[in-house]
Amino acid sequence: DIQLTQSPSFLSASIGDRVTITCRASQGISSSLAWYQQKPGKAPNLLIYAASTLQSGVPSRFSGSGSGTDFTLTMSSLQPEDFATYYCQQLTTYPYTFGQGTRLEIK
Amino acid sequence: QVQLVESGGGVVQPGRSLRLSCAASGFTLSSYGMHWVRQAPGKGLEWVVSISYDGSNKYYADSVKGRFTISRDNSKNTLDLQMNSLRVEDMAVYYCAKDIAVSPPYYGMDVWGQGTTVTVSS
């Protein structure tokens, strides 16, 4: 199975900060990576697919990059509604594994 | 409005069965691949199974292979997950989710249900 390792697992940041989360795959996955945001008690919400394509309706402060084994999710200027848990997921090989999550909290 | 609504969760003893359903509205189910994803209490997301638009391709996580069966009825716009021989480790919130794509390669899950809770306990 392809392992996805997110770093950091926990992040404390302030409104307006620029934040980057990294997702590293145990083997190459081309650009078959998605990013999700999940708030407590809610279903995940797709932010980015194909590593860098912004899902319709997602604010432009979110961006994704990378290919192969190393990927990043960047939030250019944190807003109050961005404090949540973020997951990456690879969709190149079954099982479609998720990263362990990055919890983003307000400093 | 594009929506998925799961039902069928509940409390069940280990070894018993449960059938989850997912009703789609606002879009044509037959045009998309579909997935089930689960989340154990306090844990991360775990992909469970995927099915192509016409049901011809199904892929299961090893943890549920041989015990869970996914099916779809495109005429009724519904997706089902039959779960047999349930284990304590199957206890989770189960989400159905629509993929952006019709069939593999999939790209990501752009519409999710609200989730249905499965509790496995004696």
Short mmCIF file of C-alpha atoms in Angstrom, two decimals:
data_model
loop_
_atom_site.label_atom_id
_atom_site.label_comp_id
_atom_site.label_asym_id
_atom_site.label_seq_id
_atom_site.Cartn_x
_atom_site.Cartn_y
_atom_site.Cartn_z
CA ASP A 1 0.00 0.00 0.00
CA ILE A 2 1.07 3.58 -0.62
CA GLN A 3 1.65 5.44 2.64
CA LEU A 4 0.97 9.15 2.86
CA THR A 5 2.73 11.09 5.59
CA GLN A 6 1.52 14.58 6.37
CA SER A 7 3.60 17.14 8.20
CA PRO A 8 3.09 18.67 10.54
CA SER A 9 0.38 16.67 12.29
CA PHE A 10 -0.54 19.72 14.33
CA LEU A 11 -0.17 23.36 13.45
CA SER A 12 -0.94 26.49 15.39
CA ALA A 13 -1.27 29.70 13.36
CA SER A 14 -2.83 33.14 13.40
CA ILE A 15 -5.39 34.85 11.21
CA GLY A 16 -3.64 36.21 8.14
CA ASP A 17 -0.73 33.77 8.31
CA ARG A 18 0.53 31.88 5.29
CA VAL A 19 0.49 28.16 6.05
CA THR A 20 1.85 25.16 4.19
CA ILE A 21 1.08 21.49 4.82
CA THR A 22 3.17 18.77 3.24
CA CYS A 23 2.11 15.31 2.09
CA ARG A 24 4.77 12.78 1.18
CA ALA A 25 3.95 9.53 -0.61
CA SER A 26 5.92 6.32 -0.05
CA GLN A 27 6.13 5.89 -3.82
CA GLY A 28 5.42 8.00 -6.85
CA ILE A 29 1.76 8.82 -7.49
CA SER A 30 2.12 11.24 -10.41
CA SER A 31 -0.42 14.00 -9.73
CA SER A 32 -3.19 11.77 -8.36
CA LEU A 33 -3.60 13.59 -5.07
CA ALA A 34 -6.56 15.32 -3.47
CA TRP A 35 -6.79 17.58 -0.42
CA TYR A 36 -9.79 17.76 1.92
CA GLN A 37 -10.80 19.98 4.79
CA GLN A 38 -12.86 18.57 7.63
CA LYS A 39 -14.49 20.43 10.49
CA PRO A 40 -15.63 18.68 13.68
CA GLY A 41 -18.78 16.65 13.20
CA LYS A 42 -18.92 17.39 9.49
CA ALA A 43 -18.11 15.51 6.31
CA PRO A 44 -14.87 16.32 4.49
CA ASN A 45 -14.87 18.98 1.82
CA LEU A 46 -12.79 18.65 -1.35
CA LEU A 47 -10.36 21.54 -1.80
CA ILE A 48 -7.88 20.43 -4.45
CA TYR A 49 -7.73 17.51 -6.89
CA ALA A 50 -5.12 16.35 -9.35
CA ALA A 51 -2.57 17.89 -6.99
CA SER A 52 -3.15 21.48 -8.07
CA THR A 53 -6.67 21.95 -9.47
CA LEU A 54 -8.85 24.10 -7.26
CA GLN A 55 -12.30 22.61 -6.74
CA SER A 56 -15.15 24.84 -7.82
CA GLY A 57 -16.31 27.15 -5.04
CA VAL A 58 -13.12 26.86 -2.99
CA PRO A 59 -11.50 30.21 -2.17
CA SER A 60 -8.42 31.09 -4.19
CA ARG A 61 -6.31 31.43 -1.03
CA PHE A 62 -6.03 27.64 -1.19
CA SER A 63 -3.50 26.19 -3.60
CA GLY A 64 -1.84 22.84 -4.18
CA SER A 65 1.36 21.81 -5.85
CA GLY A 66 3.64 18.85 -6.36
CA SER A 67 3.94 15.63 -8.26
CA GLY A 68 5.60 12.28 -7.78
CA THR A 69 6.09 11.89 -4.04
CA ASP A 70 6.01 15.40 -2.57
CA PHE A 71 2.96 17.63 -2.39
CA THR A 72 1.94 20.78 -0.59
CA LEU A 73 -1.27 22.52 0.35
CA THR A 74 -0.86 26.25 0.95
CA MET A 75 -3.28 28.71 2.49
CA SER A 76 -2.10 32.19 1.60
CA SER A 77 -3.86 34.15 4.32
CA LEU A 78 -5.66 32.21 7.02
CA GLN A 79 -9.27 33.07 7.69
CA PRO A 80 -11.25 32.09 10.82
CA GLU A 81 -13.17 29.45 8.88
CA ASP A 82 -9.93 27.70 7.81
CA PHE A 83 -9.22 26.24 11.24
CA ALA A 84 -9.95 22.56 10.70
CA THR A 85 -8.25 19.26 9.96
CA TYR A 86 -6.76 18.68 6.52
CA TYR A 87 -6.22 15.36 4.78
CA CYS A 88 -4.43 14.36 1.61
CA GLN A 89 -5.52 11.29 -0.38
CA GLN A 90 -3.87 9.42 -3.20
CA LEU A 91 -6.06 8.04 -5.98
CA THR A 92 -3.51 6.33 -8.16
CA THR A 93 -3.41 2.84 -6.63
CA TYR A 94 -5.85 0.86 -4.51
CA PRO A 95 -6.27 1.18 -1.60
CA TYR A 96 -6.92 4.90 -1.92
CA THR A 97 -5.04 5.87 1.22
CA PHE A 98 -5.40 9.07 3.21
CA GLY A 99 -2.74 10.88 5.15
CA GLN A 100 -3.09 10.89 8.92
CA GLY A 101 -4.37 14.46 8.95
CA THR A 102 -3.07 17.87 9.96
CA ARG A 103 -4.99 19.70 12.63
CA LEU A 104 -4.81 23.47 12.20
CA GLU A 105 -5.66 25.51 15.26
CA ILE A 106 -5.78 29.18 16.10
CA LYS A 107 -2.75 30.53 17.95
CA GLN B 1 -29.23 20.89 -4.98
CA VAL B 2 -26.64 18.16 -5.22
CA GLN B 3 -26.99 15.94 -2.17
CA LEU B 4 -26.20 12.52 -0.74
CA VAL B 5 -28.11 11.16 2.23
CA GLU B 6 -26.99 8.02 4.04
CA SER B 7 -29.19 5.81 6.17
CA GLY B 8 -29.10 2.41 7.80
CA GLY B 9 -26.56 2.93 10.56
CA GLY B 10 -27.18 1.65 14.04
CA VAL B 11 -25.99 -0.56 16.85
CA VAL B 12 -25.17 -4.16 15.96
CA GLN B 13 -23.46 -7.06 17.71
CA PRO B 14 -20.15 -8.42 16.43
CA GLY B 15 -20.71 -10.97 13.69
CA ARG B 16 -24.02 -9.53 12.61
CA SER B 17 -24.93 -7.66 9.43
CA LEU B 18 -26.04 -4.17 8.50
CA ARG B 19 -26.98 -2.55 5.20
CA LEU B 20 -26.25 1.09 4.55
CA SER B 21 -27.96 3.08 1.84
CA CYS B 22 -27.08 6.34 0.16
CA ALA B 23 -29.70 8.31 -1.77
CA ALA B 24 -28.50 10.77 -4.39
CA SER B 25 -30.39 13.83 -5.53
CA GLY B 26 -29.64 16.81 -7.72
CA PHE B 27 -27.41 14.84 -10.07
CA THR B 28 -27.47 11.66 -12.13
CA LEU B 29 -25.84 8.92 -10.11
CA SER B 30 -25.15 6.84 -13.22
CA SER B 31 -22.68 9.45 -14.45
CA TYR B 32 -20.17 9.08 -11.64
CA GLY B 33 -18.01 6.71 -9.71
CA MET B 34 -18.93 6.42 -6.05
CA HIS B 35 -17.08 5.61 -2.84
CA TRP B 36 -17.64 4.73 0.79
CA VAL B 37 -15.22 6.22 3.31
CA ARG B 38 -15.31 5.66 7.06
CA GLN B 39 -13.98 7.40 10.12
CA ALA B 40 -13.57 5.64 13.44
CA PRO B 41 -14.20 7.75 16.55
CA GLY B 42 -11.42 10.29 16.96
CA LYS B 43 -9.48 8.88 14.01
CA GLY B 44 -8.69 9.83 10.45
CA LEU B 45 -10.38 8.97 7.20
CA GLU B 46 -10.23 5.46 5.76
CA TRP B 47 -11.25 4.61 2.20
CA VAL B 48 -13.47 1.50 2.16
CA VAL B 49 -14.67 0.78 -1.37
CA SER B 50 -15.18 2.30 -4.82
CA ILE B 51 -17.61 1.43 -7.62
CA SER B 52 -17.60 2.65 -11.19
CA TYR B 53 -20.55 4.42 -12.81
CA ASP B 54 -22.11 1.22 -14.11
CA GLY B 55 -21.12 -1.07 -11.26
CA SER B 56 -18.75 -3.09 -13.41
CA ASN B 57 -15.63 -2.20 -11.40
CA LYS B 58 -15.49 -2.54 -7.64
CA TYR B 59 -12.45 -2.23 -5.41
CA TYR B 60 -12.37 -2.95 -1.69
CA ALA B 61 -9.99 -2.23 1.14
CA ASP B 62 -8.36 -5.42 2.40
CA SER B 63 -9.90 -4.80 5.82
CA VAL B 64 -13.43 -5.33 4.43
CA LYS B 65 -12.86 -7.57 1.41
CA GLY B 66 -15.06 -10.65 1.53
CA ARG B 67 -17.32 -9.13 4.20
CA PHE B 68 -18.64 -5.93 2.59
CA THR B 69 -20.40 -5.65 -0.76
CA ILE B 70 -21.10 -2.43 -2.61
CA SER B 71 -23.91 -2.13 -5.11
CA ARG B 72 -25.75 0.60 -6.95
CA ASP B 73 -29.17 1.00 -8.52
CA ASN B 74 -28.84 3.81 -11.00
CA SER B 75 -32.54 3.67 -11.83
CA LYS B 76 -33.31 4.56 -8.22
CA ASN B 77 -30.28 6.83 -7.73
CA THR B 78 -29.11 4.78 -4.76
CA LEU B 79 -25.89 3.24 -3.52
CA ASP B 80 -25.77 0.45 -0.95
CA LEU B 81 -23.16 -1.12 1.30
CA GLN B 82 -23.94 -4.56 2.66
CA MET B 83 -21.77 -5.21 5.70
CA ASN B 84 -21.54 -8.76 6.99
CA SER B 85 -19.56 -10.33 9.83
CA LEU B 86 -19.13 -6.96 11.47
CA ARG B 87 -16.22 -6.46 13.83
CA VAL B 88 -15.59 -3.99 16.61
CA GLU B 89 -12.99 -2.35 14.37
CA ASP B 90 -15.70 -1.59 11.77
CA MET B 91 -17.28 0.86 14.18
CA ALA B 92 -17.20 4.26 12.49
CA VAL B 93 -19.11 7.00 10.75
CA TYR B 94 -19.65 5.85 7.18
CA TYR B 95 -19.78 8.41 4.39
CA CYS B 96 -20.84 7.87 0.83
CA ALA B 97 -19.13 10.17 -1.61
CA LYS B 98 -19.37 11.01 -5.28
CA ASP B 99 -16.27 11.17 -7.40
CA ILE B 100 -15.53 13.85 -9.95
CA ALA B 101 -14.90 11.08 -12.52
CA VAL B 102 -17.08 8.42 -14.11
CA SER B 103 -14.67 5.52 -13.63
CA PRO B 104 -11.01 4.99 -12.79
CA PRO B 105 -8.76 6.89 -12.75
CA TYR B 106 -10.64 8.74 -10.04
CA TYR B 107 -9.77 12.31 -9.09
CA GLY B 108 -11.40 13.08 -5.76
CA MET B 109 -14.65 13.08 -3.84
CA ASP B 110 -16.55 16.30 -4.44
CA VAL B 111 -19.89 15.52 -2.82
CA TRP B 112 -20.26 13.79 0.54
CA GLY B 113 -23.20 12.66 2.60
CA GLN B 114 -23.63 13.67 6.21
CA GLY B 115 -22.52 10.24 7.40
CA THR B 116 -24.25 7.41 9.21
CA THR B 117 -22.91 5.91 12.42
CA VAL B 118 -22.26 2.20 12.81
CA THR B 119 -21.66 0.96 16.34
CA VAL B 120 -20.48 -2.62 16.80
CA SER B 121 -20.80 -3.75 20.36
CA SER B 122 -21.95 -6.74 22.33
#
